[in-house]
Amino acid sequence: MLKQIMGSIALCIAIVVVQPLYAQQTENTLGSLWPEVEKNYPGVNAKTSAVDAAKLHERVVKGDMLPQIKAQVQNTYGTYEGSAGAFFPQPGFFNVSGTTTALGGSSTAANSFGSTTVEWELFSFGRLRKENEAARTLFDKTVSEKDAYLLNLKKILSDRYITLLYNDAKLHWTAKNAERLDSIRNITSSLSAAGLRPAADGLLALSSYVQAMGEHDKWYGLTRAAFVKLSELYGNDDIDYTSSSNRFHTLTQNLVKRQNNINLAHPILEALNKQSAYYTHRGEAEKRSALPSLRLLGGYAYRGTGIAPNGTVSGAWKDGFNNTTNNFLVGMGITWSVSGLHTSRLKGEKLFKDAESSKQLHTQYELAMQADLSASQAKIHQQYEQLGKTGFAVKQSQDAYNMYLARYKSGLIALSELLQIRTLLEQAENAHIEASRDYWMLLAYEAELTADFDFLFNNL
């Protein structure tokens, strides 16, 4: 007796402890799949790399505003004959300076040379600033494009998930149809064996059952195919959608206050805005590149040669580092590409036209998205009403079928009448599944237009 009392107390304690833990468990939803998709899907990683590349490009452009330092070191061995006269150096030629006076010693000499130059563009009429702004805008545009891609990926994930739930609902629907027909077939066989029904009724019931099984096989294949498509996004096959299958038929109304207007910060519109701004900055920078630029110049040069000041020439390689000279040069320079005035102006105008095209495209997208949002919200309201009516129709059809089945068992109606009632029930259930799929698809489309998937991710 004492053991039974202690066992009962332990069972009560276990129930008290386990019940809160069970209450804390959360059912899987569509939103529970998204973190894995965002973390592992290669397309997201590709967009992240593009953002990183744009950030590095911005740093490169900023680096152009700093002084540019170049260094050169060389060591050569060759002749030193000089000649008077002037020429324009062209690729493939090199100039040798020196006296034409005959020197004594070797006919060849070694040379060493090293130099460092500094060039700093101090003033360029704002060209560098505009290029920097363009690089920053390009980075922002890449970020907006990634956000737009993530939004579209959420829509693709939602569509594939809803398609899987739809096919799964169809699979269970065909299974129920086959189960009902199998029950009718068994009843008909019993009645035929008792001589209450003709043998033809048994054949008709069997034919209907076999057709239902064939339809079940079809939807099994479609469900597996939809699961594979969803797994491609998720990354593995560990997907539990049982709870979502139950919520798929639930009459869930979005009671959250809906946005009536398109948000101008929508990633697609924001990307078009940044694209227009990028073209504008690039056009301004291109036009200003035709103006002169003021540069600070500086340089230092070291030279050694195997030719001594007294005219003695040494052909030894080590003597090429003797007889050294050191020179430096500082100054200001103005660079102006006069011939590029017309070309730079045309390039700038072309970029301004591209910016105007992006603005017009932004306006077009905004108007189209606003119209789609209004139309979608009107459809959602009516679809919700239809879903309620189809659910009620299914319940009434099921009750009617059960009544007619009882009458058929009693021999009060023929098999053809029962099959006709079953067909009406099948049509009502199918209409309810179709209405559920359309309702959730409309919610997914509205979520894409408003860039807000919270309701869909939390309720499906």
Tab-separated table of C-alpha atoms in Angstrom:
chain	number	residue	atom	x	y	z
A	1	MET	CA	0.000	0.000	0.000
A	2	LEU	CA	2.815	2.369	0.888
A	3	LYS	CA	4.561	1.580	-2.379
A	4	GLN	CA	1.383	2.399	-4.333
A	5	ILE	CA	1.039	5.747	-2.518
A	6	MET	CA	4.673	6.659	-3.185
A	7	GLY	CA	4.332	5.636	-6.827
A	8	SER	CA	1.269	7.855	-7.233
A	9	ILE	CA	3.089	10.814	-5.669
A	10	ALA	CA	6.082	10.306	-8.000
A	11	LEU	CA	3.753	10.127	-11.026
A	12	CYS	CA	2.056	13.386	-10.048
A	13	ILE	CA	5.407	15.120	-9.595
A	14	ALA	CA	6.541	13.862	-13.013
A	15	ILE	CA	3.361	15.176	-14.645
A	16	VAL	CA	3.793	18.586	-12.961
A	17	VAL	CA	7.425	18.836	-14.121
A	18	VAL	CA	6.916	17.520	-17.651
A	19	GLN	CA	3.822	19.561	-18.444
A	20	PRO	CA	5.550	23.002	-18.338
A	21	LEU	CA	8.411	21.611	-20.389
A	22	TYR	CA	5.998	20.345	-22.987
A	23	ALA	CA	4.209	23.691	-22.998
A	24	GLN	CA	7.498	25.435	-23.753
A	25	GLN	CA	8.029	23.382	-26.909
A	26	THR	CA	7.263	25.316	-30.071
A	27	GLU	CA	5.798	23.773	-33.193
A	28	ASN	CA	7.714	23.983	-36.431
A	29	THR	CA	6.619	26.768	-38.740
A	30	LEU	CA	7.679	28.123	-42.102
A	31	GLY	CA	9.737	30.729	-40.257
A	32	SER	CA	11.802	28.018	-38.548
A	33	LEU	CA	13.243	27.038	-41.938
A	34	TRP	CA	14.405	30.522	-42.902
A	35	PRO	CA	17.484	30.878	-40.626
A	36	GLU	CA	19.029	27.742	-42.140
A	37	VAL	CA	18.236	28.872	-45.677
A	38	GLU	CA	19.727	32.309	-45.067
A	39	LYS	CA	22.854	30.819	-43.489
A	40	ASN	CA	23.618	27.993	-45.913
A	41	TYR	CA	22.076	28.739	-49.327
A	42	PRO	CA	24.861	29.443	-51.889
A	43	GLY	CA	22.939	32.287	-53.509
A	44	VAL	CA	22.977	34.238	-50.240
A	45	ASN	CA	26.712	33.689	-49.896
A	46	ALA	CA	27.195	34.944	-53.443
A	47	LYS	CA	25.344	38.172	-52.633
A	48	THR	CA	27.376	38.569	-49.442
A	49	SER	CA	30.580	38.251	-51.466
A	50	ALA	CA	29.285	40.893	-53.878
A	51	VAL	CA	28.699	43.261	-50.938
A	52	ASP	CA	32.217	42.602	-49.656
A	53	ALA	CA	33.619	43.269	-53.142
A	54	ALA	CA	31.752	46.593	-53.330
A	55	LYS	CA	33.138	47.565	-49.920
A	56	LEU	CA	36.682	46.811	-51.090
A	57	HIS	CA	36.050	48.833	-54.248
A	58	GLU	CA	35.012	51.769	-52.093
A	59	ARG	CA	38.271	51.506	-50.157
A	60	VAL	CA	40.225	51.392	-53.430
A	61	VAL	CA	38.566	54.583	-54.656
A	62	LYS	CA	39.284	56.294	-51.334
A	63	GLY	CA	42.911	55.217	-51.704
A	64	ASP	CA	43.176	57.185	-54.953
A	65	MET	CA	42.855	60.391	-52.906
A	66	LEU	CA	46.097	59.593	-51.064
A	67	PRO	CA	49.584	60.349	-52.420
A	68	GLN	CA	50.694	57.789	-54.998
A	69	ILE	CA	54.233	56.510	-54.368
A	70	LYS	CA	56.203	54.584	-56.985
A	71	ALA	CA	59.634	52.990	-56.657
A	72	GLN	CA	62.024	51.651	-59.288
A	73	VAL	CA	65.318	49.767	-59.026
A	74	GLN	CA	67.340	48.429	-61.949
A	75	ASN	CA	70.791	47.207	-62.833
A	76	THR	CA	71.985	47.109	-66.451
A	77	TYR	CA	75.086	46.244	-68.409
A	78	GLY	CA	75.772	47.645	-71.889
A	79	THR	CA	77.508	50.198	-74.078
A	80	TYR	CA	77.719	53.888	-73.310
A	81	GLU	CA	78.256	55.551	-76.682
A	82	GLY	CA	76.521	58.908	-76.892
A	83	SER	CA	75.206	60.957	-79.802
A	84	ALA	CA	73.864	64.441	-80.188
A	85	GLY	CA	70.391	65.322	-81.340
A	86	ALA	CA	66.811	65.203	-80.105
A	87	PHE	CA	64.060	62.665	-80.652
A	88	PHE	CA	60.637	61.609	-79.411
A	89	PRO	CA	61.015	58.395	-77.414
A	90	GLN	CA	58.715	55.625	-78.655
A	91	PRO	CA	58.048	52.124	-77.324
A	92	GLY	CA	60.997	49.883	-78.083
A	93	PHE	CA	63.642	52.660	-77.844
A	94	PHE	CA	65.869	53.653	-74.938
A	95	ASN	CA	67.935	56.818	-74.578
A	96	VAL	CA	71.620	56.851	-73.554
A	97	SER	CA	72.994	60.224	-72.471
A	98	GLY	CA	76.672	61.073	-72.329
A	99	THR	CA	79.557	62.806	-74.054
A	100	THR	CA	80.808	61.859	-77.469
A	101	THR	CA	84.380	62.217	-76.278
A	102	ALA	CA	86.327	58.969	-76.511
A	103	LEU	CA	86.804	57.294	-73.152
A	104	GLY	CA	89.550	54.906	-72.185
A	105	GLY	CA	89.153	51.397	-70.853
A	106	SER	CA	86.366	48.907	-71.472
A	107	SER	CA	83.815	49.393	-74.270
A	108	THR	CA	81.000	48.404	-71.939
A	109	ALA	CA	80.093	49.484	-68.436
A	110	ALA	CA	77.658	48.447	-65.704
A	111	ASN	CA	75.021	50.853	-64.384
A	112	SER	CA	72.723	50.913	-61.375
A	113	PHE	CA	69.716	53.110	-60.856
A	114	GLY	CA	66.976	53.558	-58.273
A	115	SER	CA	64.222	56.154	-57.933
A	116	THR	CA	61.137	57.001	-55.935
A	117	THR	CA	58.431	59.402	-57.053
A	118	VAL	CA	55.451	60.867	-55.206
A	119	GLU	CA	52.375	62.252	-56.958
A	120	TRP	CA	49.511	63.787	-54.999
A	121	GLU	CA	46.460	65.188	-56.723
A	122	LEU	CA	45.608	68.243	-54.643
A	123	PHE	CA	42.746	69.721	-56.629
A	124	SER	CA	40.567	68.188	-59.359
A	125	PHE	CA	37.363	70.301	-59.300
A	126	GLY	CA	35.591	67.696	-57.123
A	127	ARG	CA	36.211	64.722	-59.415
A	128	LEU	CA	37.749	62.560	-56.701
A	129	ARG	CA	34.960	63.465	-54.284
A	130	LYS	CA	32.316	62.454	-56.824
A	131	GLU	CA	34.106	59.187	-57.543
A	132	ASN	CA	34.172	58.502	-53.813
A	133	GLU	CA	30.435	59.226	-53.558
A	134	ALA	CA	29.784	56.955	-56.529
A	135	ALA	CA	31.725	54.134	-54.877
A	136	ARG	CA	29.760	54.602	-51.651
A	137	THR	CA	26.473	54.593	-53.570
A	138	LEU	CA	27.528	51.451	-55.430
A	139	PHE	CA	28.106	49.744	-52.083
A	140	ASP	CA	24.666	50.836	-50.845
A	141	LYS	CA	23.134	49.594	-54.098
A	142	THR	CA	24.782	46.201	-53.645
A	143	VAL	CA	23.409	45.985	-50.093
A	144	SER	CA	19.907	46.822	-51.372
A	145	GLU	CA	20.246	44.199	-54.104
A	146	LYS	CA	21.149	41.623	-51.466
A	147	ASP	CA	18.100	42.627	-49.415
A	148	ALA	CA	15.939	42.310	-52.534
A	149	TYR	CA	17.422	38.884	-53.213
A	150	LEU	CA	16.686	37.767	-49.646
A	151	LEU	CA	13.128	39.025	-50.006
A	152	ASN	CA	12.690	37.105	-53.249
A	153	LEU	CA	14.245	34.029	-51.634
A	154	LYS	CA	11.677	34.256	-48.832
A	155	LYS	CA	8.955	34.317	-51.486
A	156	ILE	CA	10.465	31.274	-53.241
A	157	LEU	CA	10.725	29.429	-49.916
A	158	SER	CA	7.094	30.275	-49.124
A	159	ASP	CA	5.882	29.161	-52.556
A	160	ARG	CA	7.705	25.830	-52.331
A	161	TYR	CA	6.529	25.259	-48.763
A	162	ILE	CA	2.904	26.019	-49.654
A	163	THR	CA	3.180	23.778	-52.720
A	164	LEU	CA	4.462	20.959	-50.522
A	165	LEU	CA	1.580	21.427	-48.067
A	166	TYR	CA	-0.881	21.567	-50.968
A	167	ASN	CA	0.442	18.341	-52.495
A	168	ASP	CA	0.474	16.709	-49.064
A	169	ALA	CA	-3.150	17.757	-48.545
A	170	LYS	CA	-4.021	16.290	-51.935
A	171	LEU	CA	-2.206	13.090	-50.980
A	172	HIS	CA	-4.253	12.729	-47.780
A	173	TRP	CA	-7.397	13.663	-49.693
A	174	THR	CA	-6.857	10.880	-52.246
A	175	ALA	CA	-6.055	8.485	-49.384
A	176	LYS	CA	-9.401	9.325	-47.750
A	177	ASN	CA	-11.177	8.881	-51.069
A	178	ALA	CA	-9.561	5.492	-51.531
A	179	GLU	CA	-10.474	4.539	-47.963
A	180	ARG	CA	-14.114	5.500	-48.521
A	181	LEU	CA	-14.257	3.573	-51.794
A	182	ASP	CA	-12.606	0.576	-50.178
A	183	SER	CA	-15.290	0.657	-47.477
A	184	ILE	CA	-17.989	0.873	-50.165
A	185	ARG	CA	-16.345	-2.025	-52.031
A	186	ASN	CA	-16.361	-4.216	-48.943
A	187	ILE	CA	-19.973	-3.357	-48.150
A	188	THR	CA	-20.990	-4.015	-51.752
A	189	SER	CA	-19.190	-7.362	-51.764
A	190	SER	CA	-21.039	-8.400	-48.624
A	191	LEU	CA	-24.374	-7.315	-50.059
A	192	SER	CA	-23.638	-9.066	-53.350
A	193	ALA	CA	-22.695	-12.248	-51.541
A	194	ALA	CA	-26.016	-12.069	-49.698
A	195	GLY	CA	-27.854	-11.628	-52.993
A	196	LEU	CA	-29.017	-8.114	-52.112
A	197	ARG	CA	-26.919	-6.395	-54.785
A	198	PRO	CA	-26.004	-7.379	-58.324
A	199	ALA	CA	-22.434	-8.496	-59.081
A	200	ALA	CA	-22.012	-5.476	-61.364
A	201	ASP	CA	-22.106	-3.229	-58.305
A	202	GLY	CA	-19.035	-5.005	-56.950
A	203	LEU	CA	-17.175	-4.463	-60.217
A	204	LEU	CA	-18.155	-0.780	-60.261
A	205	ALA	CA	-17.013	-0.296	-56.667
A	206	LEU	CA	-13.726	-2.059	-57.411
A	207	SER	CA	-13.129	0.082	-60.496
A	208	SER	CA	-13.713	3.289	-58.536
A	209	TYR	CA	-11.354	2.107	-55.799
A	210	VAL	CA	-8.561	1.268	-58.255
A	211	GLN	CA	-8.910	4.699	-59.906
A	212	ALA	CA	-8.634	6.355	-56.491
A	213	MET	CA	-5.458	4.394	-55.742
A	214	GLY	CA	-3.970	5.525	-59.049
A	215	GLU	CA	-4.731	9.141	-58.153
A	216	HIS	CA	-3.102	8.568	-54.765
A	217	ASP	CA	0.065	7.313	-56.453
A	218	LYS	CA	0.145	10.417	-58.630
A	219	TRP	CA	-0.023	12.796	-55.674
A	220	TYR	CA	2.539	10.776	-53.755
A	221	GLY	CA	5.030	11.442	-56.553
A	222	LEU	CA	4.150	15.142	-56.653
A	223	THR	CA	4.568	15.410	-52.885
A	224	ARG	CA	8.003	13.797	-53.001
A	225	ALA	CA	9.017	16.118	-55.842
A	226	ALA	CA	7.874	19.185	-53.868
A	227	PHE	CA	9.812	17.953	-50.840
A	228	VAL	CA	12.991	17.627	-52.927
A	229	LYS	CA	12.562	21.187	-54.237
A	230	LEU	CA	12.155	22.486	-50.688
A	231	SER	CA	15.181	20.506	-49.482
A	232	GLU	CA	17.294	22.220	-52.164
A	233	LEU	CA	16.725	25.509	-50.357
A	234	TYR	CA	16.948	24.144	-46.820
A	235	GLY	CA	20.095	22.108	-47.389
A	236	ASN	CA	18.993	18.748	-45.941
A	237	ASP	CA	16.005	16.426	-45.642
A	238	ASP	CA	15.341	17.023	-41.944
A	239	ILE	CA	12.103	18.956	-42.421
A	240	ASP	CA	9.059	18.358	-40.213
A	241	TYR	CA	5.973	19.988	-41.710
A	242	THR	CA	3.329	18.010	-39.801
A	243	SER	CA	2.128	21.003	-37.777
A	244	SER	CA	2.041	23.199	-40.862
A	245	SER	CA	-0.094	20.603	-42.660
A	246	ASN	CA	-2.697	20.986	-39.937
A	247	ARG	CA	-2.530	24.793	-40.073
A	248	PHE	CA	-2.801	24.717	-43.870
A	249	HIS	CA	-6.546	24.057	-43.574
A	250	THR	CA	-7.049	26.365	-40.591
A	251	LEU	CA	-9.064	29.507	-41.236
A	252	THR	CA	-6.383	32.013	-40.174
A	253	GLN	CA	-7.128	35.672	-40.875
A	254	ASN	CA	-4.331	38.221	-40.910
A	255	LEU	CA	-5.582	40.587	-38.226
A	256	VAL	CA	-2.401	42.648	-38.303
A	257	LYS	CA	-2.985	46.152	-39.634
A	258	ARG	CA	-2.169	46.008	-43.327
A	259	GLN	CA	-0.030	48.492	-45.184
A	260	ASN	CA	-2.159	50.262	-47.761
A	261	ASN	CA	0.768	51.875	-49.542
A	262	ILE	CA	4.048	50.556	-50.802
A	263	ASN	CA	6.970	51.432	-48.550
A	264	LEU	CA	9.491	53.544	-50.451
A	265	ALA	CA	12.232	51.763	-48.487
A	266	HIS	CA	11.277	48.488	-50.189
A	267	PRO	CA	14.555	46.770	-51.216
A	268	ILE	CA	13.656	46.704	-54.924
A	269	LEU	CA	12.780	50.418	-54.995
A	270	GLU	CA	15.783	51.253	-52.832
A	271	ALA	CA	18.098	49.418	-55.235
A	272	LEU	CA	16.724	51.435	-58.160
A	273	ASN	CA	17.193	54.657	-56.174
A	274	LYS	CA	20.811	53.801	-55.441
A	275	GLN	CA	21.390	52.822	-59.055
A	276	SER	CA	20.115	56.192	-60.243
A	277	ALA	CA	22.285	58.001	-57.680
A	278	TYR	CA	25.320	55.947	-58.744
A	279	TYR	CA	24.902	56.893	-62.395
A	280	THR	CA	24.474	60.542	-61.405
A	281	HIS	CA	27.685	60.614	-59.355
A	282	ARG	CA	29.590	58.774	-62.070
A	283	GLY	CA	28.312	61.224	-64.691
A	284	GLU	CA	29.418	64.214	-62.630
A	285	ALA	CA	32.833	62.642	-62.038
A	286	GLU	CA	33.198	61.886	-65.763
A	287	LYS	CA	32.391	65.464	-66.770
A	288	ARG	CA	34.803	66.882	-64.206
A	289	SER	CA	37.577	64.593	-65.427
A	290	ALA	CA	37.840	66.870	-68.483
A	291	LEU	CA	38.957	69.753	-66.235
A	292	PRO	CA	42.610	70.203	-65.256
A	293	SER	CA	44.011	68.756	-62.058
A	294	LEU	CA	46.696	70.238	-59.799
A	295	ARG	CA	49.301	67.793	-58.552
A	296	LEU	CA	52.189	67.944	-56.118
A	297	LEU	CA	55.233	66.142	-57.564
A	298	GLY	CA	58.354	64.891	-55.841
A	299	GLY	CA	61.131	62.471	-56.618
A	300	TYR	CA	64.489	61.120	-55.559
A	301	ALA	CA	66.980	59.306	-57.818
A	302	TYR	CA	70.206	57.387	-57.186
A	303	ARG	CA	72.605	56.412	-59.962
A	304	GLY	CA	75.886	54.548	-60.116
A	305	THR	CA	78.146	53.835	-63.096
A	306	GLY	CA	81.411	52.147	-64.008
A	307	ILE	CA	82.647	55.297	-65.761
A	308	ALA	CA	84.978	57.320	-63.522
A	309	PRO	CA	85.083	61.155	-63.651
A	310	ASN	CA	88.516	61.005	-65.309
A	311	GLY	CA	87.103	59.053	-68.240
A	312	THR	CA	88.305	55.603	-67.242
A	313	VAL	CA	85.730	52.915	-68.036
A	314	SER	CA	85.485	49.717	-66.027
A	315	GLY	CA	83.651	46.729	-67.400
A	316	ALA	CA	83.426	44.998	-63.999
A	317	TRP	CA	79.892	44.501	-62.669
A	318	LYS	CA	80.772	45.596	-59.116
A	319	ASP	CA	82.064	48.938	-60.386
A	320	GLY	CA	78.574	49.725	-61.632
A	321	PHE	CA	77.772	50.814	-58.072
A	322	ASN	CA	80.620	53.368	-57.976
A	323	ASN	CA	80.695	56.989	-59.108
A	324	THR	CA	77.263	57.593	-57.593
A	325	THR	CA	75.032	60.614	-57.948
A	326	ASN	CA	71.936	61.562	-55.903
A	327	ASN	CA	69.245	63.927	-57.144
A	328	PHE	CA	65.857	65.077	-55.929
A	329	LEU	CA	63.088	67.037	-57.577
A	330	VAL	CA	59.959	68.739	-56.196
A	331	GLY	CA	57.383	70.882	-57.894
A	332	MET	CA	53.765	71.476	-58.898
A	333	GLY	CA	52.159	70.256	-62.089
A	334	ILE	CA	48.902	70.821	-63.920
A	335	THR	CA	47.498	68.027	-66.059
A	336	TRP	CA	44.754	68.742	-68.566
A	337	SER	CA	43.556	66.310	-71.199
A	338	VAL	CA	42.370	68.843	-73.723
A	339	SER	CA	41.446	66.263	-76.358
A	340	GLY	CA	39.208	64.482	-73.811
A	341	LEU	CA	36.882	67.443	-73.297
A	342	HIS	CA	34.322	66.280	-75.853
A	343	THR	CA	34.588	62.599	-75.010
A	344	SER	CA	34.218	63.188	-71.271
A	345	ARG	CA	31.176	65.345	-71.842
A	346	LEU	CA	29.511	62.630	-73.940
A	347	LYS	CA	30.315	59.950	-71.354
A	348	GLY	CA	28.821	62.147	-68.639
A	349	GLU	CA	25.637	62.747	-70.648
A	350	LYS	CA	25.320	59.022	-71.267
A	351	LEU	CA	25.522	58.309	-67.534
A	352	PHE	CA	22.957	61.023	-66.799
A	353	LYS	CA	20.583	59.318	-69.253
A	354	ASP	CA	21.151	56.025	-67.462
A	355	ALA	CA	20.273	57.755	-64.181
A	356	GLU	CA	17.081	59.145	-65.710
A	357	SER	CA	16.181	55.671	-66.997
A	358	SER	CA	16.593	54.230	-63.498
A	359	LYS	CA	14.347	56.964	-62.068
A	360	GLN	CA	11.611	56.189	-64.591
A	361	LEU	CA	11.966	52.484	-63.876
A	362	HIS	CA	11.608	53.243	-60.151
A	363	THR	CA	8.366	55.113	-60.846
A	364	GLN	CA	7.076	52.257	-62.987
A	365	TYR	CA	7.857	49.649	-60.326
A	366	GLU	CA	6.288	51.770	-57.582
A	367	LEU	CA	3.014	52.208	-59.490
A	368	ALA	CA	2.860	48.539	-60.480
A	369	MET	CA	3.595	47.343	-56.948
A	370	GLN	CA	0.984	49.687	-55.485
A	371	ALA	CA	-1.642	48.373	-57.904
A	372	ASP	CA	-0.653	44.777	-57.167
A	373	LEU	CA	-0.859	45.395	-53.420
A	374	SER	CA	-4.353	46.867	-53.615
A	375	ALA	CA	-5.535	44.051	-55.878
A	376	SER	CA	-3.927	41.415	-53.673
A	377	GLN	CA	-5.560	42.735	-50.506
A	378	ALA	CA	-8.958	42.711	-52.193
A	379	LYS	CA	-8.400	39.103	-53.279
A	380	ILE	CA	-7.254	38.067	-49.802
A	381	HIS	CA	-10.455	39.379	-48.242
A	382	GLN	CA	-12.649	37.492	-50.704
A	383	GLN	CA	-10.473	34.400	-50.512
A	384	TYR	CA	-10.903	34.381	-46.746
A	385	GLU	CA	-14.665	34.480	-47.217
A	386	GLN	CA	-14.500	31.660	-49.758
A	387	LEU	CA	-12.354	29.562	-47.416
A	388	GLY	CA	-14.993	29.837	-44.712
A	389	LYS	CA	-17.746	28.780	-47.106
A	390	THR	CA	-15.806	25.840	-48.544
A	391	GLY	CA	-15.016	24.618	-45.022
A	392	PHE	CA	-18.714	24.761	-44.149
A	393	ALA	CA	-19.564	22.978	-47.407
A	394	VAL	CA	-17.142	20.156	-46.578
A	395	LYS	CA	-18.744	19.627	-43.178
A	396	GLN	CA	-22.247	19.501	-44.681
A	397	SER	CA	-21.109	17.154	-47.454
A	398	GLN	CA	-19.497	14.799	-44.934
A	399	ASP	CA	-22.690	14.666	-42.862
A	400	ALA	CA	-24.743	14.039	-45.969
A	401	TYR	CA	-22.415	11.269	-47.135
A	402	ASN	CA	-22.605	9.508	-43.767
A	403	MET	CA	-26.406	9.608	-43.944
A	404	TYR	CA	-26.503	8.231	-47.488
A	405	LEU	CA	-23.957	5.559	-46.579
A	406	ALA	CA	-26.232	4.391	-43.781
A	407	ARG	CA	-29.169	4.270	-46.213
A	408	TYR	CA	-27.059	2.296	-48.696
A	409	LYS	CA	-26.194	-0.249	-46.033
A	410	SER	CA	-29.898	-0.592	-45.355
A	411	GLY	CA	-30.594	-1.149	-49.057
A	412	LEU	CA	-32.638	2.017	-49.430
A	413	ILE	CA	-30.550	3.591	-52.238
A	414	ALA	CA	-28.533	2.265	-55.161
A	415	LEU	CA	-24.745	2.240	-55.478
A	416	SER	CA	-24.813	4.856	-58.225
A	417	GLU	CA	-26.569	7.294	-55.905
A	418	LEU	CA	-24.006	6.736	-53.142
A	419	LEU	CA	-21.106	7.187	-55.571
A	420	GLN	CA	-22.666	10.409	-56.794
A	421	ILE	CA	-22.901	11.728	-53.238
A	422	ARG	CA	-19.290	10.654	-52.644
A	423	THR	CA	-18.263	12.574	-55.785
A	424	LEU	CA	-19.951	15.706	-54.419
A	425	LEU	CA	-18.087	15.268	-51.130
A	426	GLU	CA	-14.826	14.776	-53.041
A	427	GLN	CA	-15.457	17.968	-55.017
A	428	ALA	CA	-16.186	19.944	-51.839
A	429	GLU	CA	-12.996	18.723	-50.174
A	430	ASN	CA	-10.976	19.470	-53.298
A	431	ALA	CA	-12.440	22.983	-53.524
A	432	HIS	CA	-11.477	23.604	-49.892
A	433	ILE	CA	-7.886	22.469	-50.531
A	434	GLU	CA	-7.651	24.681	-53.613
A	435	ALA	CA	-9.041	27.655	-51.666
A	436	SER	CA	-6.509	27.069	-48.862
A	437	ARG	CA	-3.622	26.998	-51.336
A	438	ASP	CA	-4.807	30.202	-53.056
A	439	TYR	CA	-5.250	31.967	-49.705
A	440	TRP	CA	-1.733	31.235	-48.481
A	441	MET	CA	-0.240	32.053	-51.884
A	442	LEU	CA	-1.948	35.457	-51.790
A	443	LEU	CA	-0.548	36.085	-48.312
A	444	ALA	CA	2.937	35.204	-49.582
A	445	TYR	CA	2.583	37.617	-52.497
A	446	GLU	CA	1.363	40.386	-50.180
A	447	ALA	CA	4.322	39.704	-47.860
A	448	GLU	CA	6.720	40.163	-50.776
A	449	LEU	CA	5.097	43.465	-51.773
A	450	THR	CA	5.189	44.798	-48.209
A	451	ALA	CA	8.581	43.202	-47.405
A	452	ASP	CA	7.037	41.738	-44.245
A	453	PHE	CA	6.890	37.936	-43.877
A	454	ASP	CA	6.319	37.885	-40.114
A	455	PHE	CA	2.680	36.811	-40.233
A	456	LEU	CA	3.243	34.113	-42.844
A	457	PHE	CA	6.350	32.735	-41.159
A	458	ASN	CA	4.700	32.593	-37.731
A	459	ASN	CA	1.277	31.213	-38.735
A	460	LEU	CA	2.039	28.573	-41.331
